Coordinates of C-alpha atoms in Angstrom, one line a residue:
X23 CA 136.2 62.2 35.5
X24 CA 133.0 63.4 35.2
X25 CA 132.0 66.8 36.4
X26 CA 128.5 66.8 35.6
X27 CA 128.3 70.7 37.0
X28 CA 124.9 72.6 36.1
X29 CA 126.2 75.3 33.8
X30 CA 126.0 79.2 34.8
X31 CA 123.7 80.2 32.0
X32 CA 121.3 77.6 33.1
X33 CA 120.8 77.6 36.9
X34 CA 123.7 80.2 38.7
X35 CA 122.7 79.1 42.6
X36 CA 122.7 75.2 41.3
X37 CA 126.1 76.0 39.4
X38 CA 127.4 77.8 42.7
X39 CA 126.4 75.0 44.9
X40 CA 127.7 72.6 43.1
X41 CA 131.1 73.8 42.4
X42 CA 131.4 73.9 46.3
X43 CA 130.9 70.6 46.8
X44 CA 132.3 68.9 43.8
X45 CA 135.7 71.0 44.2
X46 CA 135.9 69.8 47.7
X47 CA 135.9 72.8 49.1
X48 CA 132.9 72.5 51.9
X49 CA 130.3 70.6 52.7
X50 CA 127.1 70.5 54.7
X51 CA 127.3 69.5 58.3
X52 CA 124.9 67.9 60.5
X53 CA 124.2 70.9 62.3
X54 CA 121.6 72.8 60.2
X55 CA 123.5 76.4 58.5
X56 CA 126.8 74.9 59.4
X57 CA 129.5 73.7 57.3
X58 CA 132.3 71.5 57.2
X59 CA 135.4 73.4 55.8
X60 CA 137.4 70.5 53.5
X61 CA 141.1 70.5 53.5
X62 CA 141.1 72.3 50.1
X63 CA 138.4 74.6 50.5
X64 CA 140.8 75.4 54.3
X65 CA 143.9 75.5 52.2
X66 CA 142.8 78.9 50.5
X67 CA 141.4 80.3 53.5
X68 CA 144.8 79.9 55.1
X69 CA 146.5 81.5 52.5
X70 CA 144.0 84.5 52.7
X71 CA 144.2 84.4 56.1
X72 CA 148.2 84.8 56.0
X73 CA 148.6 87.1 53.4
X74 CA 145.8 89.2 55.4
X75 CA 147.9 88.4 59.2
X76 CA 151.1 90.1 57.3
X77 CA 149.0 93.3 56.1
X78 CA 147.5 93.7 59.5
X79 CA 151.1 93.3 61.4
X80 CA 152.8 95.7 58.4
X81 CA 150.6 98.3 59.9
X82 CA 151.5 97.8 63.5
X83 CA 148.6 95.4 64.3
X84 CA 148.8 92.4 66.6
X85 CA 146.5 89.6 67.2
X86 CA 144.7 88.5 70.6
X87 CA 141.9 86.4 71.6
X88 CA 138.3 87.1 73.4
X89 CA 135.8 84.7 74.9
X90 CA 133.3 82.9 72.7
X91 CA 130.6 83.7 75.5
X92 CA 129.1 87.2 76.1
X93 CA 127.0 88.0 79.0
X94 CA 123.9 89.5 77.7
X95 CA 124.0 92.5 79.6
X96 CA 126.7 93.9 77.9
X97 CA 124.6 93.9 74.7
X98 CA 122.3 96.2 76.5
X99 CA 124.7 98.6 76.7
X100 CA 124.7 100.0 73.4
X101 CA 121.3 100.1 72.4
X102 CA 121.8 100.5 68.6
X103 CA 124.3 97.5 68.5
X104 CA 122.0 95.0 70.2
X105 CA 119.3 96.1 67.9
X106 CA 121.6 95.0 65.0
X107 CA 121.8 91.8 66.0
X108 CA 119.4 90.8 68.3
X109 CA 117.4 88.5 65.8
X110 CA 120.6 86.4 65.1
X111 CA 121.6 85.9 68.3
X112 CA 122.2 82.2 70.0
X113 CA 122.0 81.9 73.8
X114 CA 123.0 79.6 76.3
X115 CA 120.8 79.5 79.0
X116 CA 122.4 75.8 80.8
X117 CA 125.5 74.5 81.6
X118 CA 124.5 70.8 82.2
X119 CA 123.0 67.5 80.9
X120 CA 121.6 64.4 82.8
X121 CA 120.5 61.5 82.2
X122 CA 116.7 61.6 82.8
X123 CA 116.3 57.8 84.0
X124 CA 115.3 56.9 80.9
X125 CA 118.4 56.4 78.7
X126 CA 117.8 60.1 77.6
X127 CA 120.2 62.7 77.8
X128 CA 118.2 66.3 79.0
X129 CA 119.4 69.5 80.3
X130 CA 119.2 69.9 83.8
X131 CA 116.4 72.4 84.6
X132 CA 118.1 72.8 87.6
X133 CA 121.5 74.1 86.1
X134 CA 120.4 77.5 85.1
X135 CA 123.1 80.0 83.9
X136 CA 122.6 82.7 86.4
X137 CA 122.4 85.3 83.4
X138 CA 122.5 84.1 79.7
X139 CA 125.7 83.9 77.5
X140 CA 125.2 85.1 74.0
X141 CA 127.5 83.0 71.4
X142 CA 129.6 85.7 70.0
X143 CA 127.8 87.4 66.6
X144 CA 131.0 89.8 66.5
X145 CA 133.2 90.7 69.2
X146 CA 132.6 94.7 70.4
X147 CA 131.2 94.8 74.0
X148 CA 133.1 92.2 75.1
X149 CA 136.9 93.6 74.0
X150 CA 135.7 97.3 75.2
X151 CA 134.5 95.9 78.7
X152 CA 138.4 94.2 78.5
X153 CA 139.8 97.4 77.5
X154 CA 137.9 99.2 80.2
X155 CA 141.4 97.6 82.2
X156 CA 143.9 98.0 79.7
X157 CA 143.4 102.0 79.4
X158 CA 144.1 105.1 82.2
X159 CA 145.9 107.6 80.1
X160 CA 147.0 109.0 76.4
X161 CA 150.3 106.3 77.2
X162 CA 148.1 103.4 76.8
X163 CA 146.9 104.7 73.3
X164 CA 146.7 103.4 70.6
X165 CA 145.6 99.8 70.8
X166 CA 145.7 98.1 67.7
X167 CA 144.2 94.4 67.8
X168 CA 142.8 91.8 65.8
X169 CA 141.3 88.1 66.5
X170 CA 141.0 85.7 64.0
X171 CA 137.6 83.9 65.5
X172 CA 134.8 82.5 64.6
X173 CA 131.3 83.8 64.9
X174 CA 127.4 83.1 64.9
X175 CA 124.8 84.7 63.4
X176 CA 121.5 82.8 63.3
X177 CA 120.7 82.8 59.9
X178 CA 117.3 81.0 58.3
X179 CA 117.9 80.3 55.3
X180 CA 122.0 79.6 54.7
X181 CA 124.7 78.9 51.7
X182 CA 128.2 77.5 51.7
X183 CA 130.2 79.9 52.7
X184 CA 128.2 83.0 51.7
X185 CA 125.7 82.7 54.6
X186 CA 125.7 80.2 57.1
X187 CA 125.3 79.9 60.9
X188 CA 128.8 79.7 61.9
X189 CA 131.7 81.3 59.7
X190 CA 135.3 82.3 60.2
X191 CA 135.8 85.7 59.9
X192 CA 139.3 88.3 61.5
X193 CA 137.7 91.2 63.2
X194 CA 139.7 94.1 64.3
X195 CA 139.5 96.4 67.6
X196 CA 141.5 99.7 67.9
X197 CA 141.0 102.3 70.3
X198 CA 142.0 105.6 69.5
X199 CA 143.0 109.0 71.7
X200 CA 141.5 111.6 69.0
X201 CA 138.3 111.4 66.3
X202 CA 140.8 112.1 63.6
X203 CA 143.3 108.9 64.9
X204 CA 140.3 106.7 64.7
X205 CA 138.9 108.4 61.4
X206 CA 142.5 107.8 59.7
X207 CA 142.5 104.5 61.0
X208 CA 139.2 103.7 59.7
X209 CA 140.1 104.9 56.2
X210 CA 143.6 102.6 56.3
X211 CA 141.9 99.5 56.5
X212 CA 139.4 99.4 53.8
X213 CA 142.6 100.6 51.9
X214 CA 144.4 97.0 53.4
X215 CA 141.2 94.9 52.4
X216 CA 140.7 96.7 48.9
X217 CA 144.8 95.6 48.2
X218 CA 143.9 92.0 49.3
X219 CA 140.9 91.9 47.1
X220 CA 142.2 93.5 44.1
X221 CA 146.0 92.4 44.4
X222 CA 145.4 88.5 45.8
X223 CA 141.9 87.9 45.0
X224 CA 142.4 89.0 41.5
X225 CA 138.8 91.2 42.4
X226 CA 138.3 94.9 41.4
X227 CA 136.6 96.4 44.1
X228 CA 134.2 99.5 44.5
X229 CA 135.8 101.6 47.6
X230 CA 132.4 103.4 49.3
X231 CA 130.7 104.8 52.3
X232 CA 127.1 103.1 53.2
X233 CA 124.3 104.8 54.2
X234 CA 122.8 105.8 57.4
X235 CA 120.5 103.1 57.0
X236 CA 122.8 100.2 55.8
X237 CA 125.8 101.0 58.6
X238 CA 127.0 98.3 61.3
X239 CA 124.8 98.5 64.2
X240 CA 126.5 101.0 66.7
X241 CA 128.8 102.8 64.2
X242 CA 128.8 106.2 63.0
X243 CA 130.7 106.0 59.7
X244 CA 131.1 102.3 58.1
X245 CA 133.1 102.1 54.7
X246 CA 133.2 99.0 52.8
X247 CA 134.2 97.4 49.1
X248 CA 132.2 96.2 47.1
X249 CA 132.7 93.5 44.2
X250 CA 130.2 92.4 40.9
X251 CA 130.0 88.5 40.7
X252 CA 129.4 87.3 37.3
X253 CA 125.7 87.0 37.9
X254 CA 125.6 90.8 38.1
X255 CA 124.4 91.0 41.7
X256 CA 126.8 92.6 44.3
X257 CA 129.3 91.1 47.4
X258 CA 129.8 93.3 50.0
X259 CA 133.9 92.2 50.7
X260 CA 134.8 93.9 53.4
X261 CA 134.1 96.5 56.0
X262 CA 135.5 98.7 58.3
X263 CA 133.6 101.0 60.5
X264 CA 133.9 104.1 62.6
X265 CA 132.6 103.3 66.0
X266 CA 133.2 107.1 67.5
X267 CA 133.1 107.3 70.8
X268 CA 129.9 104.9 71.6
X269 CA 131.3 101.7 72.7
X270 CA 133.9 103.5 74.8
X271 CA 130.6 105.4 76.5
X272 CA 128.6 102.5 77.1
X273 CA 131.5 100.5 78.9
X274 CA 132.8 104.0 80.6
X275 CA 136.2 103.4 78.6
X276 CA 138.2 106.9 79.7
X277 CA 141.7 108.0 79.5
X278 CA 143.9 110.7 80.5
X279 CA 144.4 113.5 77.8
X280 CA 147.8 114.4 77.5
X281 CA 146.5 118.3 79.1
X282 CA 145.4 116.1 82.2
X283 CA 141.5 116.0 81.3
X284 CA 139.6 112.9 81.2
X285 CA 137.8 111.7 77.9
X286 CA 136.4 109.0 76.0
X287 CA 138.5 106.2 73.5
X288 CA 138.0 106.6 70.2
X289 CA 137.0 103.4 68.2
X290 CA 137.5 101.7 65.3
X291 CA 136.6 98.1 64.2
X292 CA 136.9 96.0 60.9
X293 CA 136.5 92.4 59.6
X294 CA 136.6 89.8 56.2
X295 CA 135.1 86.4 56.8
X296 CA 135.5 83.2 54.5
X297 CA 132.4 85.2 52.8
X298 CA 135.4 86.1 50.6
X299 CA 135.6 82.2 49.5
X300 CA 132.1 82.8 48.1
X301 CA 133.4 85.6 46.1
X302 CA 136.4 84.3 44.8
X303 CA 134.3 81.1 43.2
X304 CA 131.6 83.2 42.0
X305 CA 133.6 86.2 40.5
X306 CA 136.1 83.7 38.2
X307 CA 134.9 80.8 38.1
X308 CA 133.5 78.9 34.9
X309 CA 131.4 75.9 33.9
X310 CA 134.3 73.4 34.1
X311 CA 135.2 74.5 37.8
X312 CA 137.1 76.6 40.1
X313 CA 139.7 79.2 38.6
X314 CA 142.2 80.7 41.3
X315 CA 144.3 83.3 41.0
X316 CA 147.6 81.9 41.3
X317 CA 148.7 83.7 44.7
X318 CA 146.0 82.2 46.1
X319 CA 146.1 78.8 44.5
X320 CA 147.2 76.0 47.2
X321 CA 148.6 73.9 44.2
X322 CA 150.2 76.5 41.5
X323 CA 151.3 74.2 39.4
X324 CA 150.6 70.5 38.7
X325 CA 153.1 68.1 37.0
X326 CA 151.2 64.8 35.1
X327 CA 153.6 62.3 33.8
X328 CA 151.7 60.2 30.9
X329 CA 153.7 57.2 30.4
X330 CA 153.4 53.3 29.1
X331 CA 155.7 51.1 32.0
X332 CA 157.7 51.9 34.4
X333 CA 160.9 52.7 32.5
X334 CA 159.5 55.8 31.3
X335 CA 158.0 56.7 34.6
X336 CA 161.1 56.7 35.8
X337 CA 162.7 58.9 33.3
X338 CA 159.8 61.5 33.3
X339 CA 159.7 61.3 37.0
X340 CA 163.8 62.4 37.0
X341 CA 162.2 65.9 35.2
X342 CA 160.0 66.3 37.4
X343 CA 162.5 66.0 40.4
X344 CA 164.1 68.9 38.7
X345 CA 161.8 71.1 38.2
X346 CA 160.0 70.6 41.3
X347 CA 163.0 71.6 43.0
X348 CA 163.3 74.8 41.0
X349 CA 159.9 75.9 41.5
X350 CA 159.9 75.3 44.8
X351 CA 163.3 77.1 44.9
X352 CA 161.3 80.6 43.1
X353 CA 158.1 79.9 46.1
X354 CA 155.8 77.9 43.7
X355 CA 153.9 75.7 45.0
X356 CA 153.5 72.4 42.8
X357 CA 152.1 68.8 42.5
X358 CA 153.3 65.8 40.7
X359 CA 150.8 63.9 40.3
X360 CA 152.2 60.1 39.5
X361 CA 149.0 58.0 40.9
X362 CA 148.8 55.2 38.7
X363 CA 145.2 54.5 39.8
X364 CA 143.9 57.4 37.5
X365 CA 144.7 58.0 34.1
X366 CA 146.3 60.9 32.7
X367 CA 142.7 62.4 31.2
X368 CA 140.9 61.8 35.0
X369 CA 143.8 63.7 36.3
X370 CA 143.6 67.1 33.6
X371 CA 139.8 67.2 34.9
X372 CA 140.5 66.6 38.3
X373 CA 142.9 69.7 38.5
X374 CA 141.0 71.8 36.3
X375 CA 137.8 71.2 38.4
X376 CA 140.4 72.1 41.5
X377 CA 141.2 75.6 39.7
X378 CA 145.1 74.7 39.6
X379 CA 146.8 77.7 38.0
X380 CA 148.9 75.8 35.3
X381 CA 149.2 72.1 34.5
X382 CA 152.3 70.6 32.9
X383 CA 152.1 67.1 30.8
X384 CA 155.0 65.4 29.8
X385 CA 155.3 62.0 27.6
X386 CA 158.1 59.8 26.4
X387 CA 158.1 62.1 23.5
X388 CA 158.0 65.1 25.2
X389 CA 161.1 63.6 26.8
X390 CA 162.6 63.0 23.1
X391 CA 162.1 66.2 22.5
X392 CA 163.0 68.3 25.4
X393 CA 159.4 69.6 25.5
X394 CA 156.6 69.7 28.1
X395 CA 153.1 70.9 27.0
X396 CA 151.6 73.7 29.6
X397 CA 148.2 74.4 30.0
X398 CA 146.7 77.3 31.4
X399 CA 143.4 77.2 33.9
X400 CA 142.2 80.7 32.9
X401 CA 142.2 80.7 29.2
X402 CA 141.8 76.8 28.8
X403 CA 145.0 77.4 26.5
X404 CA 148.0 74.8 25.4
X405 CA 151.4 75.3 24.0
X406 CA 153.9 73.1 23.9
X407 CA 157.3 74.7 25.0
X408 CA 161.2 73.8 25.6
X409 CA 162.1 72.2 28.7
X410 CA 165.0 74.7 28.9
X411 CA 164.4 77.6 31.3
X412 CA 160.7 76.2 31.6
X413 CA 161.0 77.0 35.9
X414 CA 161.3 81.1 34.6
X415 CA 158.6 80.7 32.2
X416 CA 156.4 79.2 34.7
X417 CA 157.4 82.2 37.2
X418 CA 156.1 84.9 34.8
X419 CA 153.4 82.5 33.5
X420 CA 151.8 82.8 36.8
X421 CA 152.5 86.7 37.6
X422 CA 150.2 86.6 33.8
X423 CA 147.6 85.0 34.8
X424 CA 147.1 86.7 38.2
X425 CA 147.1 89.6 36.1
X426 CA 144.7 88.3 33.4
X427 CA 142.1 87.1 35.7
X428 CA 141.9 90.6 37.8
X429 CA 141.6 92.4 34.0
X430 CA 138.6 89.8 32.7
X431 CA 137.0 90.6 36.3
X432 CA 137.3 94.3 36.0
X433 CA 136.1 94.3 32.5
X434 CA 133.3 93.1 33.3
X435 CA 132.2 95.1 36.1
X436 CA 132.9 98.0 33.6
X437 CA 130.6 96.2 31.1
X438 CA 128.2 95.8 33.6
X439 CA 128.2 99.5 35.3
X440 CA 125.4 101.5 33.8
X441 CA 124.3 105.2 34.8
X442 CA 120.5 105.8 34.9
X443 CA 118.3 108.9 34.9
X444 CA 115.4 107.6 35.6
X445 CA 113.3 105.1 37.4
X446 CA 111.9 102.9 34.2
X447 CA 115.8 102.7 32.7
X448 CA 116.9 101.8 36.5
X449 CA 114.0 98.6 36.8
X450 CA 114.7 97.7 33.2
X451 CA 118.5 97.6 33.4
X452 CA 118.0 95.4 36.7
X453 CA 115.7 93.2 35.1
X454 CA 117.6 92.8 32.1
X455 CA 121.3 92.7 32.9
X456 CA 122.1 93.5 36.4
X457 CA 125.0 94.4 37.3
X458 CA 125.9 98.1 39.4
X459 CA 123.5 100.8 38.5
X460 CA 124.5 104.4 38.9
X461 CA 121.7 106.4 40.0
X462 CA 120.7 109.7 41.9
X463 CA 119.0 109.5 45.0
X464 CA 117.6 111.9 47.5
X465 CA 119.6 111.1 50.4
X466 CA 116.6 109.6 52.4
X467 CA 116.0 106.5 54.5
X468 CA 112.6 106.6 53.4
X469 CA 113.5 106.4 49.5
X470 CA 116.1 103.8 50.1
X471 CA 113.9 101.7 51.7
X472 CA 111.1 102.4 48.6
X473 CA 113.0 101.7 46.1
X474 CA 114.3 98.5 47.9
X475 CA 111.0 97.3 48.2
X476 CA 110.2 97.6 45.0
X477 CA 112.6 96.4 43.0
X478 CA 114.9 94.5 45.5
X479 CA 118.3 96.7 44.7
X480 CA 120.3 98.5 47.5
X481 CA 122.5 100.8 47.9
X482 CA 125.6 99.2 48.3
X483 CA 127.4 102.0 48.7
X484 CA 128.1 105.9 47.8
X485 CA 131.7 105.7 46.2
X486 CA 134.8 107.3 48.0
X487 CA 135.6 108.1 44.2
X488 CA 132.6 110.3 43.6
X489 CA 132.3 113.8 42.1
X490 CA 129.7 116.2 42.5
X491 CA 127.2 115.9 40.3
X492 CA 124.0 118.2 39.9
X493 CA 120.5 115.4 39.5
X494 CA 116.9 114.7 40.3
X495 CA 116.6 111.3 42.6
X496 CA 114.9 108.1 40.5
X497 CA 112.5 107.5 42.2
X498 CA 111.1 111.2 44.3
X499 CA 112.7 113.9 41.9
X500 CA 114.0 115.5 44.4
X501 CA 117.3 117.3 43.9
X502 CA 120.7 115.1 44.5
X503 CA 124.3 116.6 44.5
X504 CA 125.9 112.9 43.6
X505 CA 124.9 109.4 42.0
X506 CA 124.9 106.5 44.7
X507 CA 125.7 102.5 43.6
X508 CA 122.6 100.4 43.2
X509 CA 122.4 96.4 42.9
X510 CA 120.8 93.5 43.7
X511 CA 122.8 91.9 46.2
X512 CA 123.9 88.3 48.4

């Protein structure tokens, strides 16, 4: 088949875009900034989505569901929140059609909502205002929810997966009896999301705190990770923020202390959306298509039988009975793909395209010689190997590659990490590679917003890992005690 993917070097949004598509993993819909989530492209999200459900109940999590709809006024409750996201925002404002006489279908002027529902951008007043009846006293503490939902966030200018209207996203909602409950809680979560990324994803992850200026609207504390795609700008991954005691205020969310006083929940919430889709294309994938780490792979393996008639398909096909039996016996998911409307080359670029772990051919002479040739997605490597055992070697084959994809990833993030001391070497190493630049800054909103505007980096974050450092910021000169994480940024 013919691919005929614009190559990274030459056009990275085009390549990107592309890959998307042609992988069958989304499409555009017809409602502008939404998308159409293919089978394929929803077969990874599930398995992110249940490898994520079993993290969330392993640390004493359950999962509920709130209303799409939010009345407006509980936006207006927590002024900092509805700030946030005010501009994004979708409202209904009717709840009827008619028929206008004309053949045209109107909304009725007349059925006006008698206060405006906001289409969920994320999920806070309305699960405190719920919990405002789930909680009296210290008894009732903690709750530990999550939703898997979907959300919308009017964006302008949109792109598959990364940033469009409507996305699928988990978002988690605890409430909490003390600040240091919450706090811990907080911490343990970005802990959860930077195992996913780095253990399932195959994608090394900066763990950080963001700035005043770049925290979720109505938190005071918000940690994220944060992960290099190959075009040297950053992903935020993952976030999970420290909501204090704000939400719980605004909605008059109280509980009984255990010494008999009244106080306010402590808060916590969290999320990952299908952003992480983006991520996973753009951090590993190459010019011949997608390459997924094997745990998230919907196919893991795919069997191709070349053969001449139908005797031979037969005899191939009793192998491949075998071994799919096997693998399937070890928790490997795997394909034989016998369709005898494509031959066996369509097929190898089909899969490859598709990002399939490891592909298996086997001929008539394979079969004379009790061989099978394997073919690796991530190294574009072939070896021809015995047929003996070849269920085992397939089993550590793919614990390899999972491990070999996360190692090319985190080598070049490392490559593509640079420390700066000053302003010119900061500009020129964005201009000219990219990529995470460590830098001093003064601690100011007023600097970060500066230096944003003048070169287009952010701070994406100041790294849980950091040590105190003695420095002059970039860009003011004024004295800094640690280096922060700059980039240019999706």
């Amino acid at each position: 088949m013919s691919k005929g993917i614009t190559s990274r070097k030459t056009d990275y949004s085009q390549w990107y875009n592309e890959l998307v598509v042609k992988a069958d993993l989304a499409e555009h819909s017809a409602v502008r900034g939404c998308m159409v989530i293919k089978p394929y492209g929803y077969a990874i999200w599930e398995k992110m989505q249940a490898a994520l459900d079993k993290m969330f109940k392993d640390t004493g999590h359950s999962n509920a569901y709130f209303p799409l709809f939010i009345p407006k006024s509980f936006f207006s409750k927590e002024a900092s929140h509805v700030e946030g996201f005010a501009t994004e925002c979708a409202v209904v404002t009717h709840y009827r059609l008619k028929n206008d006489g004309s053949g045209n279908i109107v909304v009725d002027e007349e059925a006006k909502l008698e206060e405006e529902l906001i289409v969920r951008p994320t999920s806070e007043t309305i699960i405190w205002n719920t919990y405002k009846g789930w909680i009296e006293s210290y008894r009732d503490l903690p709750i530990l929810v999550n939703q898997w939902a979907n959300v919308v966030r009017w964006e302008m200018r949109t792109r598959l997966f990364l940033r469009t209207a409507e996305f699928l996203w988990q978002e988690g909602h605890t409430a909490h009896a003390t600040r240091e409950e919450a706090m811990e809680e907080t911490a343990r979560m970005l802990g959860v999301y930077a195992d996913f990324a780095e253990n399932w994803m195959a994608l090394p992850v900066v763990r950080g705190r963001k700035t005043e200026n770049e925290r979720f609207a109505g938190a005071l504390d918000t940690l994220c990770i944060e992960a290099l795609m190959q075009d040297g700008k950053a992903l935020q991954a993952g976030t999970s923020h420290f909501l204090g005691q704000n939400f719980a205020k605004a909605f008059d969310v109280k509980f009984t202390a255990k010494d008999g006083k009244l106080d306010y929940v402590w808060a916590t919430s969290w999320g990952v959306s299908t952003r992480l889709m983006g991520a996973l294309i753009m951090a590993h994938s190459d010019d011949q298509g997608l390459v997924l780490p094997p745990k998230l792979a919907p196919i893991q393996v795919v069997i191709v039988p070349i053969y001449k008639n139908e005797e031979e398909r037969q005899t191939i096909g009793g192998l491949a009975d075998t071994l799919i039996a096997e693998l399937k016996s070890k928790g490997i998911s795997v394909k034989y793909d016998d369709r005898d409307t494509h031959r066996p080359g369509f097929k190898f670029a089909e899969w490859e395209l598709k990002g399939v772990p490891v592909r298996i051919a086997v001929g008539t002479r394979d079969m004379e010689n009790g061989t099978v040739e394997i073919a690796r997605r991530d190294t574009q490597t072939k070896e021809t190997v015995s047929q003996a055992g070849l269920a085992d070697r397939i089993e550590q084959l793919l614990e390899t590659i999972q491990h070999t994809i996360y190692e090319k990833a985190l080598g070049f993030r490392d490559a593509n990490t640079v420390e700066v001391e000053t302003y010119d070497e900061f500009k020129r190493v964005l201009d000219e590679q990219g990529g995470f630049v460590s830098a001093h800054w003064d601690g100011t909103v007023e600097t970060e917003k500066l230096i944003k505007e003048e070169t287009k980096a952010t701070i994406r974050c100041i790294p849980l890992a950091n040590k105190e450092e003695t420095g002059v910021c970039i860009r003011t000169g004024k004295p800094s005690t640690q280096r922060v994480l700059f980039a240019r940024a999706y």
